[in-house]
CSV table of C-alpha atoms and ligand atoms in Angstrom, one decimal:
chain,number,residue,atom,x,y,z
Y,1,MET,CA,7.7,-29.0,-34.1
Y,2,LYS,CA,10.7,-27.6,-36.0
Y,3,GLU,CA,13.8,-27.1,-33.9
Y,4,ILE,CA,16.8,-24.9,-34.6
Y,5,LEU,CA,20.1,-24.0,-32.9
Y,6,LEU,CA,20.9,-20.3,-32.1
Y,7,LEU,CA,24.6,-20.0,-31.3
Y,8,LYS,CA,26.4,-17.1,-29.8
Y,9,ASP,CA,29.8,-16.7,-30.9
Y,10,GLY,CA,32.5,-15.5,-28.4
Y,11,GLU,CA,35.8,-13.7,-28.6
Y,12,ILE,CA,35.1,-13.5,-32.4
Y,13,VAL,CA,33.3,-10.4,-31.6
Y,14,LEU,CA,36.6,-8.7,-30.6
Y,15,LYS,CA,38.3,-9.3,-33.9
Y,16,GLY,CA,37.1,-6.4,-35.9
Y,17,GLN,CA,37.8,-6.7,-39.5
Y,18,ASN,CA,38.9,-10.3,-39.3
Y,19,ARG,CA,35.4,-11.1,-38.0
Y,20,ARG,CA,34.2,-12.4,-41.4
Y,21,GLN,CA,37.0,-14.8,-41.9
Y,22,PHE,CA,36.7,-16.1,-38.3
Y,23,GLU,CA,33.0,-16.6,-38.8
Y,24,ASP,CA,33.6,-18.4,-42.1
Y,25,ILE,CA,35.9,-20.8,-40.3
Y,26,LEU,CA,33.6,-21.4,-37.4
Y,27,LYS,CA,30.8,-22.2,-39.8
Y,28,ARG,CA,33.2,-24.6,-41.6
Y,29,ASN,CA,34.1,-26.4,-38.4
Y,30,LEU,CA,30.4,-26.6,-37.4
Y,31,ARG,CA,29.5,-28.0,-40.9
Y,32,HIS,CA,32.4,-30.5,-40.4
Y,33,ALA,CA,31.2,-31.6,-37.0
Y,34,LEU,CA,27.7,-32.2,-38.2
Y,35,GLU,CA,28.5,-33.7,-41.5
Y,36,ASP,CA,27.5,-37.3,-41.0
Y,37,LEU,CA,24.2,-36.4,-39.2
Y,38,GLY,CA,22.3,-35.1,-42.2
Y,39,ARG,CA,22.0,-31.8,-44.0
Y,40,PHE,CA,21.9,-28.5,-42.2
Y,41,GLU,CA,21.6,-25.0,-43.2
Y,42,ILE,CA,24.2,-22.8,-41.4
Y,43,THR,CA,23.8,-19.1,-41.5
Y,44,SER,CA,24.6,-16.1,-39.6
Y,45,ALA,CA,22.9,-12.8,-38.9
Y,46,GLN,CA,22.4,-10.3,-36.1
Y,47,SER,CA,25.4,-11.7,-34.2
Y,48,THR,CA,23.9,-15.2,-34.1
Y,49,ILE,CA,24.7,-18.4,-36.1
Y,50,TYR,CA,21.6,-20.5,-37.0
Y,51,ILE,CA,21.7,-24.1,-37.6
Y,52,ARG,CA,18.6,-25.5,-39.1
Y,53,PRO,CA,18.3,-29.2,-40.0
Y,54,LEU,CA,17.0,-29.6,-43.6
Y,55,SER,CA,15.4,-33.0,-42.9
Y,56,ASP,CA,13.1,-34.4,-40.2
Y,57,ASP,CA,15.2,-37.5,-39.3
Y,58,VAL,CA,18.3,-35.6,-37.8
Y,59,ASP,CA,19.4,-36.8,-34.4
Y,60,PHE,CA,19.1,-33.4,-32.8
Y,61,ASP,CA,20.6,-34.5,-29.4
Y,62,GLU,CA,23.6,-35.6,-31.0
Y,63,ALA,CA,23.9,-32.4,-33.0
Y,64,CYS,CA,23.6,-30.5,-29.9
Y,65,ASP,CA,26.3,-32.6,-28.3
Y,66,ARG,CA,28.6,-32.1,-31.3
Y,67,VAL,CA,28.0,-28.3,-31.3
Y,68,SER,CA,28.9,-28.2,-27.6
Y,69,ARG,CA,32.5,-29.2,-28.4
Y,70,VAL,CA,33.0,-26.8,-31.3
Y,71,PHE,CA,35.4,-24.0,-30.1
Y,72,GLY,CA,34.3,-20.3,-30.7
Y,73,ILE,CA,30.8,-20.6,-29.3
Y,74,VAL,CA,30.1,-19.1,-25.9
Y,75,SER,CA,26.6,-20.4,-25.6
Y,76,PHE,CA,23.7,-21.9,-27.7
Y,77,SER,CA,20.0,-22.4,-27.4
Y,78,ARG,CA,18.0,-25.3,-28.6
Y,79,ALA,CA,14.8,-23.5,-29.9
Y,80,ALA,CA,11.4,-24.0,-31.3
Y,81,MET,CA,10.8,-22.3,-34.4
Y,82,CYS,CA,7.1,-20.9,-34.5
Y,83,GLU,CA,5.0,-21.8,-37.4
Y,84,GLU,CA,4.4,-18.0,-38.1
Y,85,LYS,CA,5.9,-14.9,-36.9
Y,86,THR,CA,2.7,-13.8,-34.8
Y,87,MET,CA,1.9,-13.7,-31.2
Y,88,GLU,CA,-0.8,-16.4,-31.6
Y,89,SER,CA,1.9,-18.7,-32.9
Y,90,VAL,CA,4.2,-17.8,-30.0
Y,91,LEU,CA,1.5,-18.6,-27.6
Y,92,ALA,CA,0.7,-21.8,-29.3
Y,93,THR,CA,4.3,-23.0,-29.3
Y,94,ALA,CA,5.8,-21.9,-25.9
Y,95,PRO,CA,3.6,-24.1,-23.6
Y,96,VAL,CA,4.0,-27.1,-25.8
Y,97,TYR,CA,7.6,-26.9,-26.4
Y,98,LEU,CA,8.6,-26.0,-22.8
Y,99,GLU,CA,6.2,-28.3,-21.2
Y,100,LYS,CA,8.6,-30.7,-19.6
Y,101,ILE,CA,11.1,-28.1,-18.3
Y,102,LEU,CA,8.3,-25.9,-16.9
Y,103,ARG,CA,6.6,-28.8,-15.1
Y,104,GLY,CA,9.9,-29.4,-13.4
Y,105,ALA,CA,10.3,-25.7,-12.4
Y,106,LYS,CA,8.7,-23.7,-9.5
Y,107,THR,CA,9.4,-20.2,-10.7
Y,108,PHE,CA,10.0,-18.6,-14.1
Y,109,LYS,CA,10.2,-15.4,-16.0
Y,110,VAL,CA,9.8,-14.4,-19.7
Y,111,GLU,CA,12.4,-12.4,-21.6
Y,112,ALA,CA,11.5,-11.0,-25.1
Y,113,LYS,CA,14.0,-9.9,-27.7
Y,114,ARG,CA,12.4,-8.2,-30.6
Y,115,SER,CA,15.0,-7.4,-33.2
Y,116,ASP,CA,12.4,-7.3,-35.9
Y,117,LYS,CA,11.0,-3.9,-35.1
Y,118,LYS,CA,8.0,-4.4,-37.5
Y,119,PHE,CA,6.5,-6.9,-35.2
Y,120,PRO,CA,3.3,-5.4,-33.9
Y,121,LEU,CA,3.9,-6.0,-30.1
Y,122,ARG,CA,6.6,-4.5,-28.1
Y,123,SER,CA,8.8,-6.6,-25.8
Y,124,PRO,CA,7.0,-5.8,-22.4
Y,125,ASP,CA,3.7,-6.9,-24.1
Y,126,ILE,CA,5.3,-10.1,-25.6
Y,127,CYS,CA,6.4,-10.9,-22.0
Y,128,ARG,CA,3.2,-10.1,-20.4
Y,129,GLU,CA,1.0,-12.0,-22.9
Y,130,THR,CA,3.4,-15.1,-22.8
Y,131,GLY,CA,3.9,-15.1,-19.0
Y,132,GLY,CA,0.0,-14.8,-18.5
Y,133,LEU,CA,-0.6,-17.8,-20.8
Y,134,LEU,CA,2.0,-20.0,-19.2
Y,135,LEU,CA,0.7,-19.2,-15.8
Y,136,SER,CA,-2.8,-20.3,-16.7
Y,137,LYS,CA,-1.6,-23.5,-18.3
Y,138,PHE,CA,0.8,-24.3,-15.5
Y,139,PRO,CA,-0.8,-23.0,-12.3
Y,140,HIS,CA,2.0,-24.4,-10.1
Y,141,LEU,CA,4.3,-21.8,-11.5
Y,142,ARG,CA,5.2,-18.5,-10.0
Y,143,VAL,CA,6.9,-15.5,-11.5
Y,144,ASP,CA,10.3,-14.6,-10.1
Y,145,VAL,CA,12.1,-11.9,-12.1
Y,146,HIS,CA,15.3,-11.9,-10.1
Y,147,ASN,CA,16.2,-15.7,-9.6
Y,148,PRO,CA,13.9,-17.8,-11.7
Y,149,ASP,CA,14.4,-21.6,-12.1
Y,150,VAL,CA,13.7,-21.1,-15.8
Y,151,THR,CA,13.8,-18.2,-18.0
Y,152,VAL,CA,11.7,-18.5,-21.2
Y,153,TYR,CA,12.9,-16.6,-24.1
Y,154,VAL,CA,10.8,-15.4,-26.9
Y,155,GLU,CA,12.9,-14.1,-29.8
Y,156,ILE,CA,11.3,-12.1,-32.8
Y,157,ARG,CA,14.0,-12.1,-35.4
Y,158,ASP,CA,14.1,-11.3,-39.1
Y,159,PHE,CA,13.6,-14.8,-40.1
Y,160,GLY,CA,11.1,-16.1,-37.6
Y,161,ALA,CA,9.9,-16.3,-34.0
Y,162,TYR,CA,11.9,-18.6,-31.7
Y,163,ILE,CA,11.2,-20.0,-28.2
Y,164,HIS,CA,13.7,-21.5,-25.9
Y,165,ALA,CA,14.8,-21.8,-22.3
Y,166,ASP,CA,18.0,-21.0,-20.7
Y,167,PRO,CA,21.0,-21.3,-23.1
Y,168,ILE,CA,23.6,-24.1,-22.9
Y,169,ARG,CA,27.2,-23.3,-22.2
Y,170,GLY,CA,29.3,-23.7,-25.4
Y,171,ALA,CA,33.0,-24.9,-25.6
Y,172,GLY,CA,34.4,-21.3,-25.4
Y,173,GLY,CA,37.6,-20.5,-27.1
Y,174,ILE,CA,38.3,-19.5,-30.6
Y,175,PRO,CA,37.6,-21.6,-33.7
Y,176,VAL,CA,40.2,-24.1,-34.7
Y,177,GLY,CA,42.1,-23.0,-37.6
Y,178,THR,CA,42.1,-19.3,-36.9
Y,179,GLY,CA,45.3,-19.5,-34.8
Y,180,GLY,CA,47.6,-21.3,-37.2
Y,181,ARG,CA,49.1,-24.8,-36.8
Y,182,ALA,CA,51.3,-26.5,-34.2
Y,183,ALA,CA,52.6,-29.9,-33.5
Y,184,ILE,CA,51.6,-31.7,-30.2
Y,185,LEU,CA,54.2,-34.2,-28.7
Y,186,ILE,CA,51.7,-36.7,-27.6
Y,187,SER,CA,52.4,-39.7,-25.4
Y,188,GLY,CA,49.9,-42.0,-23.8
Y,189,GLY,CA,49.9,-40.1,-20.6
Y,190,ILE,CA,47.3,-37.9,-18.9
Y,191,ASP,CA,49.0,-34.5,-19.6
Y,192,SER,CA,49.6,-34.2,-23.4
Y,193,PRO,CA,46.0,-34.8,-24.5
Y,194,VAL,CA,44.9,-32.1,-22.2
Y,195,ALA,CA,47.7,-29.8,-23.6
Y,196,ALA,CA,46.4,-30.6,-27.1
Y,197,TYR,CA,42.8,-29.7,-26.1
Y,198,MET,CA,44.0,-26.4,-24.6
Y,199,MET,CA,45.8,-25.2,-27.6
Y,200,ALA,CA,43.0,-26.3,-30.1
Y,201,LYS,CA,40.9,-24.2,-27.9
Y,202,ARG,CA,42.9,-21.2,-28.6
Y,203,GLY,CA,42.4,-21.7,-32.4
Y,204,ILE,CA,45.3,-24.0,-33.1
Y,205,LYS,CA,45.0,-26.7,-35.7
Y,206,LEU,CA,46.9,-29.7,-34.5
Y,207,THR,CA,49.4,-32.1,-36.1
Y,208,ALA,CA,50.4,-34.8,-33.6
Y,209,ILE,CA,53.9,-36.6,-33.1
Y,210,HIS,CA,54.2,-39.7,-31.2
Y,211,PHE,CA,57.6,-41.6,-30.4
Y,212,ALA,CA,57.2,-45.3,-30.3
Y,213,SER,CA,60.0,-47.8,-29.3
Y,214,PRO,CA,58.8,-51.3,-30.3
Y,215,PRO,CA,59.4,-53.8,-29.0
Y,216,TYR,CA,60.0,-51.9,-25.6
Y,217,THR,CA,56.6,-50.2,-26.3
Y,218,SER,CA,53.8,-52.3,-27.6
Y,219,ARG,CA,51.4,-52.0,-30.5
Y,220,ARG,CA,48.8,-51.5,-27.9
Y,221,ALA,CA,50.4,-48.4,-26.5
Y,222,GLU,CA,50.3,-46.9,-29.9
Y,223,GLU,CA,46.7,-47.7,-30.4
Y,224,LYS,CA,46.0,-46.1,-27.1
Y,225,VAL,CA,47.5,-42.9,-28.4
Y,226,VAL,CA,45.2,-43.1,-31.5
Y,227,ARG,CA,42.2,-43.5,-29.2
Y,228,LEU,CA,43.2,-40.4,-27.1
Y,229,LEU,CA,43.7,-38.4,-30.3
Y,230,GLU,CA,40.1,-39.5,-31.4
Y,231,LYS,CA,38.8,-38.1,-28.1
Y,232,VAL,CA,40.8,-34.7,-28.7
Y,233,SER,CA,39.7,-34.6,-32.3
Y,234,ARG,CA,36.1,-34.3,-31.2
Y,235,TYR,CA,37.1,-30.8,-30.1
Y,236,ALA,CA,40.1,-30.2,-32.4
Y,237,GLY,CA,38.9,-31.5,-35.8
Y,238,PRO,CA,40.9,-33.9,-38.0
Y,239,ILE,CA,44.4,-34.6,-36.8
Y,240,ARG,CA,47.3,-36.1,-38.8
Y,241,MET,CA,49.5,-38.2,-36.5
Y,242,TYR,CA,53.2,-39.0,-37.2
Y,243,THR,CA,54.6,-42.0,-35.4
Y,244,VAL,CA,58.4,-41.7,-35.1
Y,245,PRO,CA,60.3,-45.0,-34.8
Y,246,PHE,CA,62.4,-44.3,-31.7
Y,247,THR,CA,64.0,-47.6,-30.8
Y,248,LYS,CA,67.3,-47.3,-32.3
Y,249,LEU,CA,67.8,-43.7,-30.8
Y,250,GLN,CA,66.9,-44.9,-27.5
Y,251,GLU,CA,69.3,-47.9,-27.8
Y,252,LYS,CA,72.1,-45.7,-28.7
Y,253,LEU,CA,71.2,-43.3,-25.9
Y,254,ARG,CA,71.4,-46.2,-23.4
Y,255,ASP,CA,74.7,-47.4,-25.0
Y,256,ASP,CA,76.6,-44.2,-25.6
Y,257,CYS,CA,75.4,-41.5,-23.1
Y,258,PRO,CA,75.9,-41.0,-19.4
Y,259,GLU,CA,72.8,-42.7,-17.6
Y,260,GLU,CA,72.0,-39.5,-15.5
Y,261,LEU,CA,71.5,-37.6,-18.9
Y,262,PHE,CA,69.3,-40.2,-20.6
Y,263,THR,CA,66.1,-38.3,-20.0
Y,264,ILE,CA,67.3,-34.9,-20.9
Y,265,ILE,CA,69.0,-36.0,-24.2
Y,266,MET,CA,65.9,-38.1,-25.0
Y,267,ARG,CA,63.8,-35.0,-24.7
Y,268,ARG,CA,66.1,-32.9,-26.8
Y,269,LEU,CA,66.0,-35.6,-29.5
Y,270,MET,CA,62.2,-35.6,-29.4
Y,271,MET,CA,62.3,-31.7,-29.9
Y,272,GLN,CA,64.8,-31.8,-32.8
Y,273,ILE,CA,63.0,-34.6,-34.6
Y,274,SER,CA,59.5,-33.0,-33.9
Y,275,GLU,CA,60.9,-29.6,-35.2
Y,276,ARG,CA,61.8,-31.2,-38.6
Y,277,ILE,CA,58.4,-32.7,-39.0
Y,278,ALA,CA,56.6,-29.7,-37.7
Y,279,LYS,CA,58.5,-27.4,-40.3
Y,280,GLN,CA,57.5,-29.9,-43.1
Y,281,ARG,CA,53.9,-29.6,-42.0
Y,282,GLU,CA,54.1,-25.8,-41.8
Y,283,CYS,CA,53.6,-25.8,-38.0
Y,284,ALA,CA,54.8,-22.6,-36.3
Y,285,ALA,CA,55.2,-24.2,-32.8
Y,286,LEU,CA,55.5,-27.2,-30.7
Y,287,ILE,CA,53.3,-28.2,-27.9
Y,288,THR,CA,54.1,-30.4,-24.8
Y,289,GLY,CA,52.2,-31.5,-21.8
Y,290,GLU,CA,55.0,-30.5,-19.4
Y,291,SER,CA,54.2,-28.9,-15.9
Y,292,LEU,CA,56.7,-27.3,-13.8
Y,293,GLY,CA,58.4,-29.4,-11.2
Y,294,GLN,CA,56.2,-32.6,-12.0
Y,295,VAL,CA,59.2,-34.8,-12.6
Y,296,ALA,CA,63.0,-34.4,-12.9
Y,297,SER,CA,62.8,-33.4,-16.7
Y,298,GLN,CA,60.5,-30.7,-15.9
Y,299,THR,CA,62.5,-28.5,-13.6
Y,300,ILE,CA,63.4,-24.9,-14.8
Y,301,GLY,CA,66.8,-26.1,-15.6
Y,302,ALA,CA,65.8,-29.1,-17.4
Y,303,LEU,CA,63.2,-27.4,-19.5
Y,304,GLY,CA,65.9,-24.8,-20.4
Y,305,CYS,CA,68.1,-27.6,-21.7
Y,306,THR,CA,65.2,-29.2,-23.7
Y,307,ASP,CA,64.2,-25.9,-25.2
Y,308,GLU,CA,67.7,-25.2,-26.4
Y,309,ALA,CA,67.5,-28.1,-28.7
Y,310,THR,CA,64.9,-26.3,-31.0
Y,311,SER,CA,64.5,-22.8,-32.4
Y,312,MET,CA,60.9,-23.2,-32.5
Y,313,VAL,CA,58.4,-21.6,-30.0
Y,314,VAL,CA,57.4,-24.4,-27.5
Y,315,PHE,CA,54.0,-24.0,-26.0
Y,316,ARG,CA,53.5,-25.7,-22.5
Y,317,PRO,CA,49.8,-24.9,-21.6
Y,318,LEU,CA,50.0,-27.0,-18.5
Y,319,ILE,CA,53.2,-25.3,-17.0
Y,320,GLY,CA,51.5,-23.8,-14.0
Y,321,MET,CA,48.9,-26.4,-13.3
Y,322,ASP,CA,48.7,-29.0,-10.6
Y,323,LYS,CA,48.1,-32.6,-11.4
Y,324,GLN,CA,44.7,-32.4,-10.1
Y,325,GLU,CA,43.7,-29.5,-12.2
Y,326,ILE,CA,45.0,-31.3,-15.4
Y,327,ILE,CA,43.1,-34.5,-14.2
Y,328,ASN,CA,39.8,-32.4,-14.0
Y,329,ILE,CA,40.2,-31.4,-17.5
Y,330,ALA,CA,41.0,-34.9,-18.7
Y,331,TYR,CA,37.7,-36.0,-17.1
Y,332,LYS,CA,35.8,-33.4,-18.9
Y,333,ILE,CA,37.3,-34.2,-22.2
Y,334,ASP,CA,37.0,-37.8,-21.5
Y,335,THR,CA,40.7,-38.9,-22.1
Y,336,TYR,CA,41.3,-39.8,-18.3
Y,337,GLU,CA,40.1,-43.4,-18.4
Y,338,THR,CA,42.1,-44.1,-21.5
Y,339,SER,CA,45.2,-42.3,-20.3
Y,340,ILE,CA,45.5,-44.4,-17.2
Y,341,GLU,CA,45.4,-47.8,-19.1
Y,342,PRO,CA,48.9,-49.2,-18.2
Y,343,TYR,CA,50.9,-49.4,-21.3
Y,344,GLU,CA,54.6,-48.6,-21.5
Y,345,ASP,CA,55.6,-45.3,-23.0
Y,346,CYS,CA,59.1,-44.8,-24.5
Y,347,CYS,CA,59.8,-42.3,-21.6
Y,348,THR,CA,59.6,-45.2,-19.1
Y,349,VAL,CA,62.1,-47.3,-21.3
Y,350,PHE,CA,65.7,-47.2,-19.8
Y,351,THR,CA,64.8,-44.5,-17.2
Y,352,PRO,CA,67.8,-43.5,-15.2
Y,353,ARG,CA,67.9,-44.2,-11.5
Y,354,HIS,CA,69.1,-40.7,-10.8
Y,355,PRO,CA,68.2,-38.2,-13.6
Y,356,ARG,CA,69.8,-34.8,-13.3
Y,357,THR,CA,67.4,-32.3,-12.0
Y,358,LYS,CA,69.9,-29.5,-12.8
Y,359,PRO,CA,71.7,-30.5,-16.0
Y,360,ILE,CA,74.5,-28.4,-17.2
Y,361,LEU,CA,73.8,-27.6,-20.9
Y,362,LYS,CA,77.4,-27.7,-21.9
Y,363,PHE,CA,77.8,-31.3,-20.7
Y,364,VAL,CA,74.5,-32.3,-22.0
Y,365,LYS,CA,75.3,-31.0,-25.5
Y,366,ARG,CA,78.7,-32.5,-25.4
Y,367,ALA,CA,77.4,-35.9,-24.6
Y,368,GLN,CA,74.8,-35.7,-27.2
Y,369,GLU,CA,77.4,-34.6,-29.9
Y,370,GLN,CA,79.9,-37.4,-28.9
Y,371,ALA,CA,77.3,-39.9,-29.2
Y,372,GLY,CA,76.4,-38.7,-32.7
Y,373,PHE,CA,72.7,-39.2,-33.3
Y,374,GLU,CA,72.3,-37.6,-36.7
Y,375,PRO,CA,72.3,-40.6,-39.0
Y,376,LEU,CA,69.7,-42.3,-36.9
Y,377,VAL,CA,67.5,-39.1,-36.7
Y,378,GLU,CA,67.6,-39.0,-40.5
Y,379,GLU,CA,66.7,-42.7,-40.6
Y,380,ALA,CA,63.8,-42.1,-38.3
Y,381,LEU,CA,62.5,-39.4,-40.3
Y,382,GLN,CA,62.6,-41.5,-43.4
Y,383,ASN,CA,60.4,-44.1,-41.7
Y,384,LEU,CA,57.5,-42.1,-40.2
Y,385,LYS,CA,54.2,-43.7,-40.2
Y,386,ILE,CA,51.2,-41.5,-40.8
Y,387,THR,CA,47.8,-42.0,-39.3
Y,388,GLU,CA,44.8,-39.7,-40.0
Y,389,ILE,CA,42.7,-39.3,-37.0
Y,390,ASN,CA,39.1,-38.1,-37.3
Y,391,ALA,CA,36.5,-38.5,-34.5
R,1,LIG,P1,52.2,-37.1,-20.2
R,1,LIG,O1,51.1,-37.3,-19.1
R,1,LIG,O2,51.7,-36.3,-21.4
R,1,LIG,O3,52.7,-38.4,-20.6
R,1,LIG,P2,54.3,-36.8,-18.3
R,1,LIG,O4,53.7,-36.1,-17.1
R,1,LIG,O5,54.2,-38.3,-18.3
R,1,LIG,O6,53.4,-36.3,-19.7
R,1,LIG,P3,56.8,-36.8,-19.5
R,1,LIG,O7,56.6,-38.4,-19.7
R,1,LIG,O8,58.1,-36.4,-18.9
R,1,LIG,O9,55.6,-36.3,-18.6
R,1,LIG,O10,56.5,-36.2,-21.1
R,1,LIG,C1,56.6,-34.9,-21.0
R,1,LIG,C2,56.0,-34.4,-22.4
R,1,LIG,O11,56.8,-35.0,-23.5
R,1,LIG,C3,54.6,-35.1,-22.5
R,1,LIG,O12,53.6,-34.3,-22.1
R,1,LIG,C4,54.5,-35.1,-24.1
R,1,LIG,O13,54.3,-33.9,-24.6
R,1,LIG,C5,56.1,-35.3,-24.5
R,1,LIG,N1,56.2,-36.8,-24.6
R,1,LIG,C6,56.6,-37.8,-23.7
R,1,LIG,N2,56.5,-39.0,-24.2
R,1,LIG,C7,56.2,-39.0,-25.6
R,1,LIG,C8,56.2,-39.8,-26.6
R,1,LIG,N3,56.3,-41.0,-26.5
R,1,LIG,N4,55.8,-39.3,-27.8
R,1,LIG,C9,55.6,-38.0,-28.0
R,1,LIG,N5,55.8,-37.0,-27.0
R,1,LIG,C10,56.0,-37.5,-25.9
R,2,LIG,MG1,54.3,-39.7,-19.9
């Protein structure tokens, strides 16, 4: 039996004249997600995107799994394509295709959508005939129109007749690449991969920036970030990662700045270096995984001091979230287990015993200026390492 995916796109509907462009990007993202699974025909009509495998050996379970992570899709249905667009063919297909799910259900109802008005039967008739047949084939079933275990959909569309059960929830959001580009400052922690996912969900194409301080941080710590980005990239598409050699800057910080300002100046340096990389990559914003009050560097005062270091917009999608809420998303996108692997991050190198929770900008800036980081910033920017990430 030939199967097909019918996708409902989401907020795209709201975008009026940009709709076409949105849909093109969504189709491109779908094509990319399915690329290595075989050949597919991806078309759109009647506010539905159709994905049809062009060969028989396609791993359709895997294709569904991939599609479930593509932003811009509210829901999708895995459907059987009837051999012909006739009532006979519908009645031959439905009980076979839905056998397993109907055996596991107690109640059902049938809904018909007839967008091809030339089809001889009207929707109520399609429902009645299909329902009658299913009741005779599966005598244990009862009809429940209000709260059925399974809804059987019969869709008579321009290109064919399709049978499916309840739709599967899609990833939501808007297609990656329709919202511009931004740079995620990514550590090996729990928060920043979640922040990356959340902004990709709003249509942002990601570039990643990671600060590494070998030998204080290990090669394994950097590999962990690559693995996290691979997980994120299953949703966000390909990501270029820049690794910034941060050791000399952190050593200078330790040697030439007051201890209680280490963290805040380090965060400012991260912003300044990231801004330079971001502009070169035509990113319009920076993204961090900060959450208000989580640690000393994430108080309102500290965040204000950090922000002052860059003229770029900084997105902090986790700002109002509790740790547990963030962890729940980390589980969902499967980054949690990797994030809790115990490797040092540069943030845990030379941590002050008593960081300032209410840093005074004037003093922070003066300390940073006196230390004079510029030559080392330039040197770090000359020595970026690039890794291309693709799930
Ligand atoms: P995370 O769980 O993302 O590590 P966190 O709660 O540990 O966050 P911090 O360590 O203070 O908080 O880092 C705050 C944010 O700064 C991170 O979410 C990330 O965006 C950025 N950041 C921290 N360390 C690095 C790093 N080594 N490279 C790039 N960005 C970093
Ligand atoms: Mg961290």
